[in-house]
Short mmCIF file of C-alpha atoms and ligand atoms in Angstrom, two decimals:
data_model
loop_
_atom_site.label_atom_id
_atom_site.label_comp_id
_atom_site.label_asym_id
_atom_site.label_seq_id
_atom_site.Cartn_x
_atom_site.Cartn_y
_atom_site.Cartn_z
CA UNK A 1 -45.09 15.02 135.38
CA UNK A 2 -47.58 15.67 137.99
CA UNK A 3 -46.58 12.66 140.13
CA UNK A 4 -43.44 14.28 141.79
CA UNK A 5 -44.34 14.64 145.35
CA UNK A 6 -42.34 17.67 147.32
CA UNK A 7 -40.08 15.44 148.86
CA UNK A 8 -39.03 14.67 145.06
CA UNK A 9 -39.09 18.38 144.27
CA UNK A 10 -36.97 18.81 147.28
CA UNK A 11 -34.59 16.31 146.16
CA UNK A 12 -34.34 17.60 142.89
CA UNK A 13 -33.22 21.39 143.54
CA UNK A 14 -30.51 19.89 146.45
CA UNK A 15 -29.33 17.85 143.17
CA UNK A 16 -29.07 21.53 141.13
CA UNK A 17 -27.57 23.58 144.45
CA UNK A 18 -24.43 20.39 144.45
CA UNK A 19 -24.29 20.56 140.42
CA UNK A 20 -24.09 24.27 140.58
CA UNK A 21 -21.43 24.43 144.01
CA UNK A 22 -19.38 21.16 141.62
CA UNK A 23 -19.32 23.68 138.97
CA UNK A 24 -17.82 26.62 140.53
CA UNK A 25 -15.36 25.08 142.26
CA UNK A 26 -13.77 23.48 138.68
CA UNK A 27 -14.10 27.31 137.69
CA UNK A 28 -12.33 28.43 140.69
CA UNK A 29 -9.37 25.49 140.31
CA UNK A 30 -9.31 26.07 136.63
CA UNK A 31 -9.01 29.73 137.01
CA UNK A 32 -6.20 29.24 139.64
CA UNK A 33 -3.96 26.49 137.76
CA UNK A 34 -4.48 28.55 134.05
CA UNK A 35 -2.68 31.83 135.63
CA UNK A 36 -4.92 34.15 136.65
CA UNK A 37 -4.66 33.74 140.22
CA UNK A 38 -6.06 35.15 142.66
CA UNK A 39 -2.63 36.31 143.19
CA UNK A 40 -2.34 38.40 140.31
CA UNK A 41 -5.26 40.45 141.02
CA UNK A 42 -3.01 41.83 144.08
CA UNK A 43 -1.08 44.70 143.46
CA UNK A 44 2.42 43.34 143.52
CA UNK A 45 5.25 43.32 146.13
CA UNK A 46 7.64 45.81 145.99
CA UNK A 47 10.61 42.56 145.72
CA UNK A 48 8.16 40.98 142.97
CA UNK A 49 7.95 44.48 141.09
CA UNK A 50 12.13 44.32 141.13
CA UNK A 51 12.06 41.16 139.78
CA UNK A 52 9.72 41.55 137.26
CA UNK A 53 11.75 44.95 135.74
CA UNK A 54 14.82 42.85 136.13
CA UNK A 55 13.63 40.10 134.29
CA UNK A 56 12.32 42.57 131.54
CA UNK A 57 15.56 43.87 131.18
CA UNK A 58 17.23 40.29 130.94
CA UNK A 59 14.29 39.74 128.07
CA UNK A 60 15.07 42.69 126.16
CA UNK A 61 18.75 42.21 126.68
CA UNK A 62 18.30 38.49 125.49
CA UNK A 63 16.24 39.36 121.99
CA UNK A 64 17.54 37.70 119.46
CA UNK A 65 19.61 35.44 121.18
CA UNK A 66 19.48 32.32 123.08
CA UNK A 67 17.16 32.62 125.67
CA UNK A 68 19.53 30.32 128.46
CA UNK A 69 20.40 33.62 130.07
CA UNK A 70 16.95 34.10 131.12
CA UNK A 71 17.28 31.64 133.87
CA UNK A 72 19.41 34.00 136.05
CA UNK A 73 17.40 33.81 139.41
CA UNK A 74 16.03 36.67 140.22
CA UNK A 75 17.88 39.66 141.14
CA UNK A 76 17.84 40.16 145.18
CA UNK A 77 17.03 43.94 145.86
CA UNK A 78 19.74 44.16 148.66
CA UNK A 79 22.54 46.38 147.31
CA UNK A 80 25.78 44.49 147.74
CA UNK A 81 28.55 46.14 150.40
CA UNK A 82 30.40 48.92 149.25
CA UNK A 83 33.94 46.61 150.30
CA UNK A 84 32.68 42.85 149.57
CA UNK A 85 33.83 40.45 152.04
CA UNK A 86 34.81 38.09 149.26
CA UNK A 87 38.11 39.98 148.55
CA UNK A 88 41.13 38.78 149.41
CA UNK A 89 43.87 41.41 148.29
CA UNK A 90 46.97 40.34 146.69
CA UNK A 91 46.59 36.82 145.11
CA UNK A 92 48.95 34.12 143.94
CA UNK A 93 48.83 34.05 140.00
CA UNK A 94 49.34 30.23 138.74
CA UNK A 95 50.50 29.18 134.53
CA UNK A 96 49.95 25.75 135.05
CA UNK A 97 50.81 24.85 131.62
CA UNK A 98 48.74 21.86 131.65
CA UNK A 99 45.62 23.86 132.56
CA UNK A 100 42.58 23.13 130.64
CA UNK A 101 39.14 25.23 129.77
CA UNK A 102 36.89 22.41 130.69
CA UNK A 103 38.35 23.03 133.99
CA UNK A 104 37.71 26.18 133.90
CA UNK A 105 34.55 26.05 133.00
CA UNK A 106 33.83 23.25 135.49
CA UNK A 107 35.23 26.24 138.46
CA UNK A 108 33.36 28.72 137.12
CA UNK A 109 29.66 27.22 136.96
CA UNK A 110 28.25 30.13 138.29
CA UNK A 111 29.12 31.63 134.95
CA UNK A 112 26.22 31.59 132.03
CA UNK A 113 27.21 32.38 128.61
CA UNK A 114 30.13 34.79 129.90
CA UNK A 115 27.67 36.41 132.18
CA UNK A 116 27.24 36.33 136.26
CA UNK A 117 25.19 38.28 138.84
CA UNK A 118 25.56 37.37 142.35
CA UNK A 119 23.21 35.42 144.07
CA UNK A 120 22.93 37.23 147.07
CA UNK A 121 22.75 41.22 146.29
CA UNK A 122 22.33 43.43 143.27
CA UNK A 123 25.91 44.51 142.10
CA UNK A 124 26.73 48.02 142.52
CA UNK A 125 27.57 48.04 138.65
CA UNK A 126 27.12 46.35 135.39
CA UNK A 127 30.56 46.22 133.89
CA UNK A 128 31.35 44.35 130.65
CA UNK A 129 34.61 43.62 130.06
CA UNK A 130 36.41 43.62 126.34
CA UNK A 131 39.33 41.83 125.14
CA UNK A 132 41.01 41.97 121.95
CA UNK A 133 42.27 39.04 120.71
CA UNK A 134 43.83 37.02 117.81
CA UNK A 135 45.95 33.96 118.28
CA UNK A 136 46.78 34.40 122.01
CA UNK A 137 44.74 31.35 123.17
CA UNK A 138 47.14 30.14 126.27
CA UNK A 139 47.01 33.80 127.36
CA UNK A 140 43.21 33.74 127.06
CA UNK A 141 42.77 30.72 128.87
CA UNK A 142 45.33 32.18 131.74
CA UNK A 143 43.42 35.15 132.11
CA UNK A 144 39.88 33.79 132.10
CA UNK A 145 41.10 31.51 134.98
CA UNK A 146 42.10 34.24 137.39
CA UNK A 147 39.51 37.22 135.95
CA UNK A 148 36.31 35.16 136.59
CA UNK A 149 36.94 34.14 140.20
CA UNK A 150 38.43 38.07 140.41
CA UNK A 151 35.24 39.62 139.40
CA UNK A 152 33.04 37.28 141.44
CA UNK A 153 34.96 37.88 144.48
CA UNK A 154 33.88 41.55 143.55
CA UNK A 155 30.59 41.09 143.63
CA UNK A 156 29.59 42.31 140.28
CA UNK A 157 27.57 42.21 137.63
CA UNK A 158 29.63 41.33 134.58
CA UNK A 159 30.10 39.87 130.93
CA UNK A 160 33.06 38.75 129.54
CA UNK A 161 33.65 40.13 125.40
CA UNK A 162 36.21 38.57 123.57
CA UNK A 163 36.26 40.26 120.21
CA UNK A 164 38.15 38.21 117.58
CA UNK A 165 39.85 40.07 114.19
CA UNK A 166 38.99 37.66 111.52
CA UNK A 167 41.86 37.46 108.93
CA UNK A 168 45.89 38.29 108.59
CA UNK A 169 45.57 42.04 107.97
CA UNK A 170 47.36 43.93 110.33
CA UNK A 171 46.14 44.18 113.84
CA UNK A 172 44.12 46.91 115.16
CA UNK A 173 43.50 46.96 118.58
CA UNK A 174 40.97 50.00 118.94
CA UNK A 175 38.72 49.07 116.40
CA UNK A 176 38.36 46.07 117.88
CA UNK A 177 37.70 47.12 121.21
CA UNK A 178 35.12 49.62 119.29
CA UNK A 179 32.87 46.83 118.29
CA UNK A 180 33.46 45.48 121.61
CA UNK A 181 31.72 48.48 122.65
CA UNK A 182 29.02 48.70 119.94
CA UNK A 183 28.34 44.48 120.20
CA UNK A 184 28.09 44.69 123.50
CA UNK A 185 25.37 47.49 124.17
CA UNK A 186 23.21 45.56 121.84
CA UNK A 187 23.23 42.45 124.99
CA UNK A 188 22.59 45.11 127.64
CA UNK A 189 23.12 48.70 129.01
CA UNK A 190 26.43 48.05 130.78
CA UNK A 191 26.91 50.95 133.13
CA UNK A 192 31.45 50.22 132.75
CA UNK A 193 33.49 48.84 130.36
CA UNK A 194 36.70 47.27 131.05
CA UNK A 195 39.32 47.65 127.94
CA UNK A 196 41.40 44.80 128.52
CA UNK A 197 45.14 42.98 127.21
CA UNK A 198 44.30 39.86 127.05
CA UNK A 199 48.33 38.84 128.60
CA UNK A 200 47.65 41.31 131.73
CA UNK A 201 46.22 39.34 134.57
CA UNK A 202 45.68 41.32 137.81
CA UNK A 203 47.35 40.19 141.27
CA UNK A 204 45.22 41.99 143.79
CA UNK A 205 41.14 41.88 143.49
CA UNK A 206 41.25 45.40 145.62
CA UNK A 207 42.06 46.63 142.25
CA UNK A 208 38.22 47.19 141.63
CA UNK A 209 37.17 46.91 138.11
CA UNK A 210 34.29 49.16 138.47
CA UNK A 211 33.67 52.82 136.89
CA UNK A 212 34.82 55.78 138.42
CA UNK A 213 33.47 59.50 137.67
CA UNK A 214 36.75 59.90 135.66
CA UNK A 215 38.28 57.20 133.39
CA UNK A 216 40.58 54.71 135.27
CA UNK A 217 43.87 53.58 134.67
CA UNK A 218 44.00 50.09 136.01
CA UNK A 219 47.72 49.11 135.47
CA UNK A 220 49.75 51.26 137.89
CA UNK A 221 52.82 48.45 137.45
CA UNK A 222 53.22 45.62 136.06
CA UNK A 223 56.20 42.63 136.40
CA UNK A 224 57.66 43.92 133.03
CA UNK A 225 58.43 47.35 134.34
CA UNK A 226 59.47 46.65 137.58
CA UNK A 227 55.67 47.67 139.08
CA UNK A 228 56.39 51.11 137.36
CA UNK A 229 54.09 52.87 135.66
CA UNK A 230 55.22 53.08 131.97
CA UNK A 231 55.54 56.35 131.34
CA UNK A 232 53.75 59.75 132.73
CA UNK A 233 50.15 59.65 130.89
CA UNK A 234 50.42 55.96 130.27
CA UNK A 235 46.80 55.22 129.52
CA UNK A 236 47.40 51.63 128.35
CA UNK A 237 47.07 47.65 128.89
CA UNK A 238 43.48 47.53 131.26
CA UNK A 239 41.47 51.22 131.53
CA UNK A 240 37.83 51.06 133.03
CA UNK A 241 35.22 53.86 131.47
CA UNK A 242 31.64 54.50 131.95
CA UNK A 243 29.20 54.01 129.43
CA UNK A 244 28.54 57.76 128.70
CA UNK A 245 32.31 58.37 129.03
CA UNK A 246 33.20 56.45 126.15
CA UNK A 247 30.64 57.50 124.36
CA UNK A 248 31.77 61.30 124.92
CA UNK A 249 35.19 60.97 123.67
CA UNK A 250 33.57 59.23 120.46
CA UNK A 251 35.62 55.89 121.42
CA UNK A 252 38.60 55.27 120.66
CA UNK A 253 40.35 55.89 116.46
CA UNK A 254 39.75 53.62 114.32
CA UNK A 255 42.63 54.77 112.20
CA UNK A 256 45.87 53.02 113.92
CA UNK A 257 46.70 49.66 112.40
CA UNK A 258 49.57 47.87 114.29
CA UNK A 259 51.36 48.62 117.82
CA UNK A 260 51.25 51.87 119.49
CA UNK A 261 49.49 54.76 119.72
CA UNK A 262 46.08 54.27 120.07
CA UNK A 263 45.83 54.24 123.94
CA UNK A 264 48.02 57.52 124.17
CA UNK A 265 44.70 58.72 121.38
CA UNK A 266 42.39 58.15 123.94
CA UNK A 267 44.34 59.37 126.37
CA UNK A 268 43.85 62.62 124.34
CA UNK A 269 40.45 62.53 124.10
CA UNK A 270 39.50 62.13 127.27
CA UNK A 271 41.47 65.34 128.06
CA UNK A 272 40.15 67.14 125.35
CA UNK A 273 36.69 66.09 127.29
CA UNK A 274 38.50 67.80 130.45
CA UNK A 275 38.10 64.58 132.15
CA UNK A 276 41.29 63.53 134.52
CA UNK A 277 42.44 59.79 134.29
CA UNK A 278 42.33 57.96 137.87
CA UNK A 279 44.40 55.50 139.05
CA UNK A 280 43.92 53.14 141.88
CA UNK A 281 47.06 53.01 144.60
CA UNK A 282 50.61 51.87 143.70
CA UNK A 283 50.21 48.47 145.45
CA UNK A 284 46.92 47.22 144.30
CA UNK A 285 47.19 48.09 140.47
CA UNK A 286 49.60 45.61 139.79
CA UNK A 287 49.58 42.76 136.99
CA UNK A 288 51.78 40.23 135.40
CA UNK A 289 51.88 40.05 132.10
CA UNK A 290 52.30 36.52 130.13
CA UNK A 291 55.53 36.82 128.14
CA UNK A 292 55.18 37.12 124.69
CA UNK A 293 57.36 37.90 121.26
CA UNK A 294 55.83 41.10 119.38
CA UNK A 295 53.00 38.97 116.93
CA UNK A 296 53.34 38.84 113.51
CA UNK A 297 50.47 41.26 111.61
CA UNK A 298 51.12 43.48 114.68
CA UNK A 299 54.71 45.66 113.32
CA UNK A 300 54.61 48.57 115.01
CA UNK A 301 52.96 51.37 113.84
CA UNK A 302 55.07 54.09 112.59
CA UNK A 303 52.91 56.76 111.52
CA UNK A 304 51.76 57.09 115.51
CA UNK A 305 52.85 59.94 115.94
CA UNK A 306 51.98 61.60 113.44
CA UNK A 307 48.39 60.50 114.06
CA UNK A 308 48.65 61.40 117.55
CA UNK A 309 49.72 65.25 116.01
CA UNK A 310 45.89 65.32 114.49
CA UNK A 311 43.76 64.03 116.63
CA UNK A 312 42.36 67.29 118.52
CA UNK A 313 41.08 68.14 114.55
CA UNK A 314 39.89 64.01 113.91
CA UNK A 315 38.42 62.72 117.01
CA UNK A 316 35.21 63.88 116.74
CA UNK A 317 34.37 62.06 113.27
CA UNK A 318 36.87 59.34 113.74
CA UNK A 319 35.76 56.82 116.16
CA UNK A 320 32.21 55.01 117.17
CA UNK A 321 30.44 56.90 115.03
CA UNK A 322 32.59 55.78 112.14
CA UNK A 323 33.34 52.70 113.04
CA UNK A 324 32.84 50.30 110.34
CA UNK A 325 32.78 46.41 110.43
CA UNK A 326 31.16 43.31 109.54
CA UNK A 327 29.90 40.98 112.13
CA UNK A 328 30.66 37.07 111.10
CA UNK A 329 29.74 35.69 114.48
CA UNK A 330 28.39 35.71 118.06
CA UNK A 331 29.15 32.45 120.20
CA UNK A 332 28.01 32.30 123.46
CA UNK A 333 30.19 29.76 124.85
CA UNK A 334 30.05 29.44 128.73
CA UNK A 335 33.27 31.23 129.61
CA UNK A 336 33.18 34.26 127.06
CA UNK A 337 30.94 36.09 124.23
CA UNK A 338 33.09 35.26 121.42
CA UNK A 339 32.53 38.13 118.77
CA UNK A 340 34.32 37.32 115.47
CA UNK A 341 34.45 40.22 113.37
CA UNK A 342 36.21 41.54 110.31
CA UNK A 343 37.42 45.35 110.59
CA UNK A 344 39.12 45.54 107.04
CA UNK A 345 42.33 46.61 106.73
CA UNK A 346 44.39 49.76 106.87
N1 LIG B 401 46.69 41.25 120.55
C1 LIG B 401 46.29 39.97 120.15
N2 LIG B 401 46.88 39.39 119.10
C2 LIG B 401 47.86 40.00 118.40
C3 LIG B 401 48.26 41.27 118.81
C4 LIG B 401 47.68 41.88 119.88
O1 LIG B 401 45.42 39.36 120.76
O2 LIG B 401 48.35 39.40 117.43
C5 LIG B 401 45.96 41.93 121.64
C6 LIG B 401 46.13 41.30 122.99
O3 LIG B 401 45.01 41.52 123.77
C7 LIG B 401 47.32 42.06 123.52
C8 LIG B 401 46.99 43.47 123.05
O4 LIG B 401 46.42 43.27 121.78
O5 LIG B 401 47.45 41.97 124.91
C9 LIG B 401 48.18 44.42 122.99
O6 LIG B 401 49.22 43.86 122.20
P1 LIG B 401 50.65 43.49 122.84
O7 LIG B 401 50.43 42.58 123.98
O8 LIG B 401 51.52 42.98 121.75
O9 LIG B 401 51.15 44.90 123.35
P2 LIG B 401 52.29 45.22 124.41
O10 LIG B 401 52.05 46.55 124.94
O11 LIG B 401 53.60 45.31 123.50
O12 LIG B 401 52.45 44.09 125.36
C10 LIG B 401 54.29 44.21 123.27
C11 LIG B 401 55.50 44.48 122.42
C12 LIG B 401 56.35 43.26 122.34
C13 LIG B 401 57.68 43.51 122.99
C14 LIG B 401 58.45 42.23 123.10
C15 LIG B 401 59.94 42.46 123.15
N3 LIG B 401 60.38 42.93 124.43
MN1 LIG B 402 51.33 42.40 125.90
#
């Protein structure tokens, strides 16, 4: 007790001043390595505030599913070019009928779950593109194998749909490209969507698969018809719309089971909107398209035109907002969104 000496006393509050400096220092480290930084009590960068909206968007697009997406690196706030200097006009096209989709998946890592952003600017849109599709696998895999390397050469923001009709009932294109629609808002709000033949693979990636302020006509020619278009109002085979544009013409009908019809139906719609269909020049809409027999399930449709006669009195209640259909899966492989759906029959 009383024999401590002030030297001892001394001694004894140095010892407290080191415990007390050891102490706040673990704070300090603790405090830095548990998250709350010193950083994060500075207001943040304009680039981090991008990123962090971004990456909330990617989050909220990603509920519900796997979260892989996620890992997209952050988005770079430098708009890409108006004219990227990836493109390199008209292409050459190649069947190789040994061509497998390991390889191309193995030439298109870049691509997540059907989904790429490029690395180096923020794409000027968000475009997901939709293909219809029952038993056409080689024309898939053909078009998959050009259209990835297309877009990215674009410099866009983009998902690839494939929406499967489960079943043998007869085909229906427009429903099908419907739920493309519907499925794919649920992932994110695409600003363009790309209605797309799954046999129709473009030859020139100055054909820009981006929205216009009117809905686009994308195939000008193709080998079939001598690089023609079809017919006058031809609103068929690859058409690009905005996300409200769609949605104003109440999609496409739901009500035309087998070939023909439905794109001349939307085709009417959009004119009934007093919107004016855009095409892109002569020699950059251009497309080969895979030969193929008319599919069985797929007879044409001979009650077109007399659906086409009623479709200023239908169009507002037949469409997205009555577009019925049962989900039976989402696979996210790493080429495509595979939807698998059953629309019912006619
Ligand atoms: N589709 C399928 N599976 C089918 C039917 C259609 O995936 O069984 C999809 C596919 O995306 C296709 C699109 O629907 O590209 C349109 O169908 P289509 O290619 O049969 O239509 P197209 O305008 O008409 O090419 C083809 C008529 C066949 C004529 C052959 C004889 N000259
Ligand atoms: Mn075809």
């Amino acid at each position: 007790m009383g024999i401590c000496s002030s030297t001892c006393k001394m001694l004894r509050r140095v010892k407290y001043v080191f415990l007390l400096l050891l102490t706040l220092s673990v704070l300090a480290w603790f405090s830095m390595f548990s998250g709350g930084s010193v950083k994060s009590a500075l207001a943040p960068s304009a680039a981090t505030k991008a990123v962090i909206k971004r990456d909330s968007m990617q989050d909220e697009a990603n509920s519900g599913t796997s979260k892989v997406v996620r890992l997209i690196t952050p988005t770079p706030i430098v708009e890409c070019p108006k004219e990227s200097p990836l493109l390199q006009g008209a292409v050459r096209l190649n069947f190789e009928p040994s061509l497998k989709l390991k390889e191309v998946e193995v030439e298109n890592n870049q691509v997540t779950e059907g989904r790429y952003q490029p690395s180096s600017c923020t794409a000027r849109q968000s475009v997901a593109i939709l293909i219809p599709h029952r038993s056409r696998e080689r024309h898939l895999l053909y078009l998959l194998y050009h259209l990835h390397p297309f877009l990215q050469r674009q410099q866009l923001h983009y998902a690839v749909y494939v929406i499967q009709q489960a079943g043998n009932a007869t085909f229906n294109r427009a429903k099908l490209l419907n739920v493309g629609y519907l499925e794919a808002l649920k992932d994110y709000r695409w600003d363009c969507f790309i209605f797309h033949d799954v046999d129709l693979v473009p030859e020139n990636d100055k054909n820009l698969y981006i929205c216009d302020k009117q809905p686009k006509h994308l195939v000008v020619g193709r080998n079939a018809t001598g690089y023609k278009l079809h017919y006058k109002g031809y609103f068929g085979g690859v058409t690009a719309m905005k996300r409200e544009q769609f949605r104003k013409v109440n999609g496409f009908a739901n009500t035309y089971w087998g070939w023909g019809g439905e794109d001349d139906d939307l085709r009417i719609r959009v004119e009934l909107q007093k919107m004016k269909i855009v095409r892109p020049p002569a020699d950059l809409a251009r497309y080969t398209m895979v030969f193929h027999k008319r599919d069985s399930g797929n007879e044409v449709n001979k009650d077109r035109m007399k659906l086409l006669r009623r479709t200023t009195l239908v169009w507002r209640k037949d469409g997205l907002n009555s577009c019925k259909y049962q989900t039976i899966s989402v696979d996210r492989l790493p080429l495509y969104i595979n939807v698998t759906v059953d629309i019912g029959k006619p």
